[in-house]
CSV table of C-alpha atoms and ligand atoms in Angstrom, one decimal:
chain,number,residue,atom,x,y,z
D,2,MET,CA,102.5,44.1,38.5
D,3,THR,CA,100.0,46.5,37.0
D,4,GLY,CA,101.6,49.4,35.2
D,5,VAL,CA,105.3,48.2,35.7
D,6,LEU,CA,105.7,48.0,31.9
D,7,ASP,CA,103.5,51.1,31.1
D,8,GLY,CA,104.5,52.5,27.6
D,9,LYS,CA,107.1,49.8,27.0
D,10,VAL,CA,107.2,47.6,23.8
D,11,VAL,CA,107.9,43.9,24.7
D,12,VAL,CA,109.0,41.6,21.9
D,13,VAL,CA,108.5,37.8,22.5
D,14,SER,CA,110.2,35.5,20.3
D,15,GLY,CA,109.0,31.9,20.2
D,16,VAL,CA,105.3,32.3,21.3
D,17,GLY,CA,103.5,29.2,21.7
D,18,PRO,CA,100.5,27.9,23.8
D,19,GLY,CA,102.5,27.4,26.9
D,20,LEU,CA,104.8,29.8,28.6
D,21,GLY,CA,105.0,32.1,25.6
D,22,ARG,CA,101.3,32.8,25.8
D,23,SER,CA,101.5,33.6,29.5
D,24,ILE,CA,104.4,35.9,29.0
D,25,CYS,CA,102.5,37.9,26.4
D,26,LEU,CA,99.4,38.1,28.7
D,27,ARG,CA,101.3,39.1,31.8
D,28,ALA,CA,103.4,41.7,29.9
D,29,ALA,CA,100.2,43.2,28.5
D,30,ALA,CA,98.6,43.1,31.9
D,31,ALA,CA,101.6,45.1,33.2
D,32,GLY,CA,101.0,47.8,30.7
D,33,ALA,CA,103.1,46.7,27.7
D,34,SER,CA,102.4,46.7,24.0
D,35,VAL,CA,103.4,43.1,22.9
D,36,VAL,CA,104.9,41.9,19.7
D,37,LEU,CA,104.4,38.1,19.1
D,38,ALA,CA,106.9,36.3,17.0
D,39,ALA,CA,107.1,32.5,16.1
D,40,ARG,CA,106.5,30.6,12.8
D,41,THR,CA,102.7,29.7,13.2
D,42,GLU,CA,100.8,32.7,12.4
D,43,SER,CA,97.3,31.3,13.4
D,44,ARG,CA,98.6,30.5,16.9
D,45,LEU,CA,100.1,33.9,17.2
D,46,LYS,CA,96.7,35.4,16.3
D,47,GLU,CA,94.9,33.4,18.8
D,48,VAL,CA,97.2,34.7,21.7
D,49,ALA,CA,97.1,38.2,20.2
D,50,ALA,CA,93.3,38.1,20.3
D,51,GLU,CA,93.5,37.3,24.1
D,52,VAL,CA,95.9,40.2,24.6
D,53,ASP,CA,93.5,42.5,22.8
D,54,ALA,CA,90.4,41.2,24.5
D,55,ALA,CA,92.1,41.9,27.9
D,56,GLY,CA,92.5,45.6,26.7
D,57,GLY,CA,96.2,45.2,25.5
D,58,THR,CA,98.0,46.2,22.3
D,59,SER,CA,99.5,43.4,20.1
D,60,LEU,CA,101.3,43.0,16.8
D,61,VAL,CA,101.8,39.6,15.2
D,62,VAL,CA,104.9,39.0,13.1
D,63,PRO,CA,105.4,35.5,11.9
D,64,THR,CA,109.1,34.8,12.2
D,65,ASP,CA,111.6,31.9,12.1
D,66,ILE,CA,114.4,32.9,14.4
D,67,THR,CA,116.8,30.6,12.5
D,68,ASP,CA,116.4,32.8,9.4
D,69,ASP,CA,118.4,36.1,9.0
D,70,ASP,CA,115.9,37.8,6.7
D,71,ALA,CA,113.0,36.9,8.9
D,72,VAL,CA,114.5,38.3,12.0
D,73,ASP,CA,115.5,41.5,10.2
D,74,GLY,CA,112.0,41.7,9.0
D,75,LEU,CA,110.7,41.3,12.7
D,76,VAL,CA,113.0,44.4,13.7
D,77,ARG,CA,111.5,46.3,10.8
D,78,SER,CA,107.8,45.5,11.5
D,79,VAL,CA,108.4,46.6,15.2
D,80,LEU,CA,110.0,49.9,14.3
D,81,ASP,CA,107.4,50.6,11.7
D,82,GLU,CA,104.6,50.1,14.2
D,83,PHE,CA,106.0,51.4,17.5
D,84,GLY,CA,109.3,53.1,16.7
D,85,ARG,CA,111.0,51.4,19.6
D,86,ALA,CA,111.6,48.2,21.4
D,87,ASP,CA,112.2,48.2,25.2
D,88,VAL,CA,112.2,44.6,26.1
D,89,LEU,CA,113.2,41.3,24.3
D,90,VAL,CA,112.0,37.9,25.8
D,91,ASN,CA,113.5,34.9,24.0
D,92,ASN,CA,111.3,31.8,24.7
D,93,ALA,CA,111.5,29.5,21.7
D,94,PHE,CA,111.3,25.8,22.2
D,95,ALA,CA,111.4,22.7,20.2
D,96,LEU,CA,111.3,19.2,21.7
D,97,PRO,CA,114.8,18.0,22.2
D,98,SER,CA,116.1,14.6,21.7
D,99,MET,CA,115.6,12.5,24.8
D,100,LYS,CA,118.1,9.9,23.9
D,101,PRO,CA,121.3,9.2,25.9
D,102,LEU,CA,123.7,11.8,24.6
D,103,ALA,CA,126.3,9.4,23.2
D,104,ARG,CA,123.5,7.9,21.0
D,105,THR,CA,122.0,11.2,19.9
D,106,ASP,CA,122.4,12.1,16.2
D,107,PHE,CA,124.8,15.1,15.6
D,108,ASP,CA,122.1,16.6,13.5
D,109,GLN,CA,119.7,16.7,16.3
D,110,ILE,CA,122.2,18.3,18.6
D,111,THR,CA,123.1,20.8,15.9
D,112,ALA,CA,119.4,21.7,15.3
D,113,SER,CA,118.9,22.2,19.1
D,114,LEU,CA,122.0,24.5,19.3
D,115,ASP,CA,120.9,26.4,16.1
D,116,LEU,CA,117.6,27.2,17.7
D,117,THR,CA,118.3,27.8,21.3
D,118,VAL,CA,121.7,29.4,21.1
D,119,LEU,CA,122.2,30.9,17.6
D,120,GLY,CA,118.5,31.7,17.1
D,121,THR,CA,118.4,33.7,20.3
D,122,LEU,CA,121.7,35.3,19.5
D,123,ARG,CA,120.5,36.3,16.1
D,124,VAL,CA,117.5,38.1,17.7
D,125,ILE,CA,119.4,39.8,20.2
D,126,LYS,CA,122.0,41.1,17.7
D,127,ALA,CA,119.1,42.4,15.5
D,128,PHE,CA,117.6,44.3,18.3
D,129,THR,CA,120.6,45.5,20.2
D,130,ASP,CA,120.7,49.0,18.6
D,131,THR,CA,117.0,49.8,19.3
D,132,LEU,CA,117.2,48.2,22.8
D,133,ALA,CA,120.4,50.4,23.5
D,134,GLU,CA,118.3,53.5,22.7
D,135,ALA,CA,115.6,52.5,25.3
D,136,ASP,CA,118.1,51.3,28.1
D,137,GLY,CA,116.4,48.0,27.4
D,138,ALA,CA,116.2,44.6,28.9
D,139,ILE,CA,116.4,41.1,27.6
D,140,VAL,CA,115.2,38.0,29.5
D,141,ASN,CA,116.2,34.5,28.1
D,142,ILE,CA,114.0,31.6,29.0
D,143,ASN,CA,116.2,28.7,30.2
D,144,SER,CA,115.4,25.6,32.2
D,145,MET,CA,116.2,23.6,35.4
D,146,VAL,CA,117.9,21.2,33.2
D,147,ILE,CA,121.0,23.5,33.9
D,148,ARG,CA,120.7,22.3,37.5
D,149,HIS,CA,120.9,18.6,37.1
D,150,SER,CA,122.5,15.9,34.8
D,151,GLU,CA,119.7,13.4,34.5
D,152,PRO,CA,120.1,10.7,31.9
D,153,ARG,CA,118.6,11.5,28.4
D,154,TYR,CA,118.5,15.4,29.0
D,155,GLY,CA,122.0,15.7,27.5
D,156,SER,CA,121.2,17.4,24.2
D,157,TYR,CA,118.7,19.8,26.0
D,158,LYS,CA,121.4,20.6,28.7
D,159,LEU,CA,124.1,21.3,26.1
D,160,ALA,CA,121.8,23.9,24.4
D,161,LYS,CA,120.5,25.5,27.6
D,162,SER,CA,124.0,25.5,29.2
D,163,ALA,CA,125.3,27.3,26.1
D,164,LEU,CA,122.3,29.7,26.3
D,165,LEU,CA,123.2,30.5,29.9
D,166,ALA,CA,126.9,31.0,29.1
D,167,MET,CA,125.9,33.4,26.2
D,168,SER,CA,123.5,35.3,28.5
D,169,GLN,CA,126.2,36.0,31.0
D,170,THR,CA,128.9,37.0,28.4
D,171,LEU,CA,126.3,39.3,26.6
D,172,ALA,CA,125.3,41.0,30.0
D,173,THR,CA,128.9,42.0,30.3
D,174,GLU,CA,129.4,43.0,26.7
D,175,LEU,CA,126.1,45.0,26.3
D,176,GLY,CA,126.1,46.4,29.8
D,177,GLY,CA,128.0,49.5,28.6
D,178,LYS,CA,125.0,50.2,26.3
D,179,GLY,CA,122.6,50.2,29.1
D,180,ILE,CA,121.0,46.8,28.2
D,181,ARG,CA,120.4,44.4,31.0
D,182,ILE,CA,120.2,40.6,30.2
D,183,ASN,CA,118.9,38.1,32.7
D,184,THR,CA,117.7,34.5,32.6
D,185,VAL,CA,114.5,32.8,34.0
D,186,ALA,CA,115.1,29.1,34.6
D,187,PRO,CA,111.6,27.4,35.1
D,188,GLY,CA,111.3,24.0,36.6
D,189,TYR,CA,108.3,22.0,35.7
D,190,ILE,CA,105.4,24.1,34.5
D,191,TRP,CA,102.0,23.0,35.4
D,192,ASP,CA,100.4,23.6,32.0
D,193,ASP,CA,98.2,21.5,29.6
D,194,GLN,CA,101.3,19.7,28.1
D,195,LEU,CA,102.4,18.5,31.6
D,196,LYS,CA,98.8,17.6,32.6
D,197,TRP,CA,98.5,15.3,29.6
D,198,TYR,CA,101.9,13.8,30.4
D,199,PHE,CA,101.0,13.1,33.9
D,200,GLY,CA,97.9,11.4,32.7
D,201,GLU,CA,100.0,9.1,30.4
D,202,VAL,CA,102.5,8.4,33.3
D,203,ALA,CA,99.5,7.5,35.6
D,204,LYS,CA,98.1,5.1,33.0
D,205,LYS,CA,101.4,3.4,32.7
D,206,TYR,CA,101.9,2.8,36.4
D,207,ASP,CA,98.2,2.3,37.2
D,208,ILE,CA,98.1,5.2,39.7
D,209,THR,CA,96.1,8.4,39.4
D,210,PRO,CA,97.4,11.7,37.8
D,211,GLU,CA,97.0,13.3,41.3
D,212,GLN,CA,99.5,10.7,42.7
D,213,VAL,CA,102.0,11.5,39.8
D,214,TYR,CA,101.5,15.3,40.7
D,215,GLU,CA,102.2,14.6,44.5
D,216,GLN,CA,105.2,12.4,43.8
D,217,THR,CA,106.7,15.0,41.5
D,218,ALA,CA,105.9,18.0,43.7
D,219,ALA,CA,107.2,16.2,46.8
D,220,LYS,CA,110.8,17.0,45.5
D,221,SER,CA,110.0,20.6,45.9
D,222,ASP,CA,110.1,22.8,49.0
D,223,LEU,CA,106.6,24.1,48.4
D,224,LYS,CA,105.3,20.7,47.6
D,225,ARG,CA,103.7,22.0,44.3
D,226,LEU,CA,104.5,22.9,40.8
D,227,PRO,CA,104.6,26.4,39.4
D,228,GLU,CA,101.8,27.6,37.2
D,229,PRO,CA,102.8,29.4,33.8
D,230,ASP,CA,101.7,32.7,35.2
D,231,GLU,CA,104.1,32.4,38.1
D,232,ILE,CA,107.0,32.1,35.6
D,233,ALA,CA,105.7,34.9,33.4
D,234,GLU,CA,105.6,37.2,36.5
D,235,ALA,CA,109.2,36.5,37.1
D,236,VAL,CA,110.0,37.5,33.5
D,237,VAL,CA,107.9,40.8,33.9
D,238,PHE,CA,109.8,41.5,37.1
D,239,LEU,CA,113.4,41.1,35.4
D,240,ALA,CA,112.0,43.1,32.3
D,241,SER,CA,110.7,46.0,34.4
D,242,PRO,CA,112.4,49.0,36.2
D,243,MET,CA,112.0,47.1,39.4
D,244,ALA,CA,115.0,45.1,38.4
D,245,SER,CA,117.1,48.0,37.1
D,246,ALA,CA,120.3,47.0,38.9
D,247,ILE,CA,120.0,43.4,38.1
D,248,THR,CA,121.8,41.9,35.0
D,249,GLY,CA,123.7,38.7,34.3
D,250,HIS,CA,121.5,37.0,36.9
D,251,THR,CA,119.6,33.7,36.7
D,252,LEU,CA,116.3,33.5,38.5
D,253,ASP,CA,115.1,29.9,39.2
D,254,VAL,CA,111.3,29.5,39.3
D,255,ASN,CA,110.8,26.0,40.5
D,256,CYS,CA,108.9,26.1,43.9
D,257,GLY,CA,112.3,25.3,45.6
D,258,GLU,CA,113.0,22.0,43.7
D,259,TYR,CA,116.7,23.1,43.1
D,260,HIS,CA,118.6,25.7,44.9
D,261,ASP,CA,122.0,26.5,46.6
M,157,NAP,N1,107.2,23.5,29.3
M,157,NAP,C1,108.1,23.1,30.3
M,157,NAP,O1,107.7,22.3,31.2
M,157,NAP,C2,109.4,23.9,30.5
M,157,NAP,C3,110.1,23.7,31.7
M,157,NAP,C4,111.3,24.4,31.7
M,157,NAP,C5,111.7,25.3,30.9
M,157,NAP,N2,110.9,25.5,29.7
M,157,NAP,C6,111.3,26.5,28.8
M,157,NAP,O2,110.2,27.5,28.6
M,157,NAP,C7,110.3,27.9,27.3
M,157,NAP,C8,108.9,27.8,26.7
M,157,NAP,O3,108.5,26.4,26.7
M,157,NAP,P1,107.0,26.0,26.4
M,157,NAP,O4,106.9,24.6,26.1
M,157,NAP,O5,106.1,26.7,27.4
M,157,NAP,O6,106.7,26.7,24.9
M,157,NAP,P2,105.7,27.6,24.4
M,157,NAP,O7,105.7,28.9,24.7
M,157,NAP,O8,104.3,26.8,24.4
M,157,NAP,O9,106.1,27.5,22.8
M,157,NAP,C9,107.4,27.9,22.3
M,157,NAP,C10,107.2,28.2,20.9
M,157,NAP,O10,108.6,28.4,20.1
M,157,NAP,C11,108.3,28.4,18.9
M,157,NAP,N3,109.5,28.0,18.1
M,157,NAP,C12,110.1,26.8,17.8
M,157,NAP,N4,111.0,27.0,16.8
M,157,NAP,C13,111.0,28.3,16.5
M,157,NAP,C14,111.7,29.0,15.4
M,157,NAP,N5,112.6,28.4,14.6
M,157,NAP,N6,111.5,30.5,15.3
M,157,NAP,C15,110.5,31.0,16.0
M,157,NAP,N7,109.8,30.3,17.0
M,157,NAP,C16,110.1,29.1,17.2
M,157,NAP,C17,107.3,27.4,18.6
M,157,NAP,O11,106.2,27.9,17.7
M,157,NAP,P3,106.3,27.7,16.1
M,157,NAP,O12,106.4,26.3,15.9
M,157,NAP,O13,105.0,28.3,15.7
M,157,NAP,O14,107.5,28.5,15.6
M,157,NAP,C18,106.7,27.0,19.9
M,157,NAP,O15,105.3,27.0,19.9
M,157,NAP,C19,111.3,27.1,26.5
M,157,NAP,O16,112.5,28.0,26.4
M,157,NAP,C20,111.6,25.9,27.3
M,157,NAP,O17,112.8,25.4,27.2
M,157,NAP,C21,109.7,24.8,29.5
């Protein structure tokens, strides 16, 4: 995808060590200047250093997307530095409650909706004018939780389903301004977090982590789990002019675990 984002400014909200990091690195490899936003400045700087070391351009803006002033400050920092924003990727994640929905505290559900739905909407609203000037693109990161109704995922599913509904409505409402909005729905992501978790599952059932991987991957068509960069490449595609006629769409990236 070298060059597909040449000259573009890509803002990534919710950058952590997992998918957020990969999105920043793949966007930079595709030619973009990358703005990294989340609350933990030290982690943003680590990822930005990787972007810079690979020859990219980065800007770190510590931001809490649940805070109006912080998000307004993010927009100001981006415009001061680059004068424009072409792409917004919304990736923020906090561990959801994994209790049965009927036993989940309302406070936890509210916090999840506040981050995933209202936090994302706040960032989109704040960037709409500048994205409209650039015929910009938005990519919201969702999850395969929208494809199943397994127990204990209810709180997460509520938030991600609302995020999807919001993305589809905004695609219609902002299409007239030339802004495209799409969704990437990853399945499992074969990252350090999942490697650790499979190690714990293996200990519990007295099997090897490789067996946990094989049993999990067996549910997918490709019999493997996607790497973070494979999800990030789907994000870069939807953000790029290669997807210039695609909006309101959801791209599942799950090695074929769920599909029509
Ligand atoms: N990991 C998976 O297996 C998986 C599977 C399917 C879908 N997904 C989706 O993929 C996305 C990325 O997941 P990930 O685990 O790879 O995450 P990640 O990129 O490692 O990190 C996401 C970051 O979001 C930031 N964040 C949380 N609250 C925030 C706030 N109020 N304001 C700004 N930033 C905030 C956190 O950083 P700070 O604490 O520094 O703010 C966190 O490090 C999520 O949308 C998730 O739902 C993940």
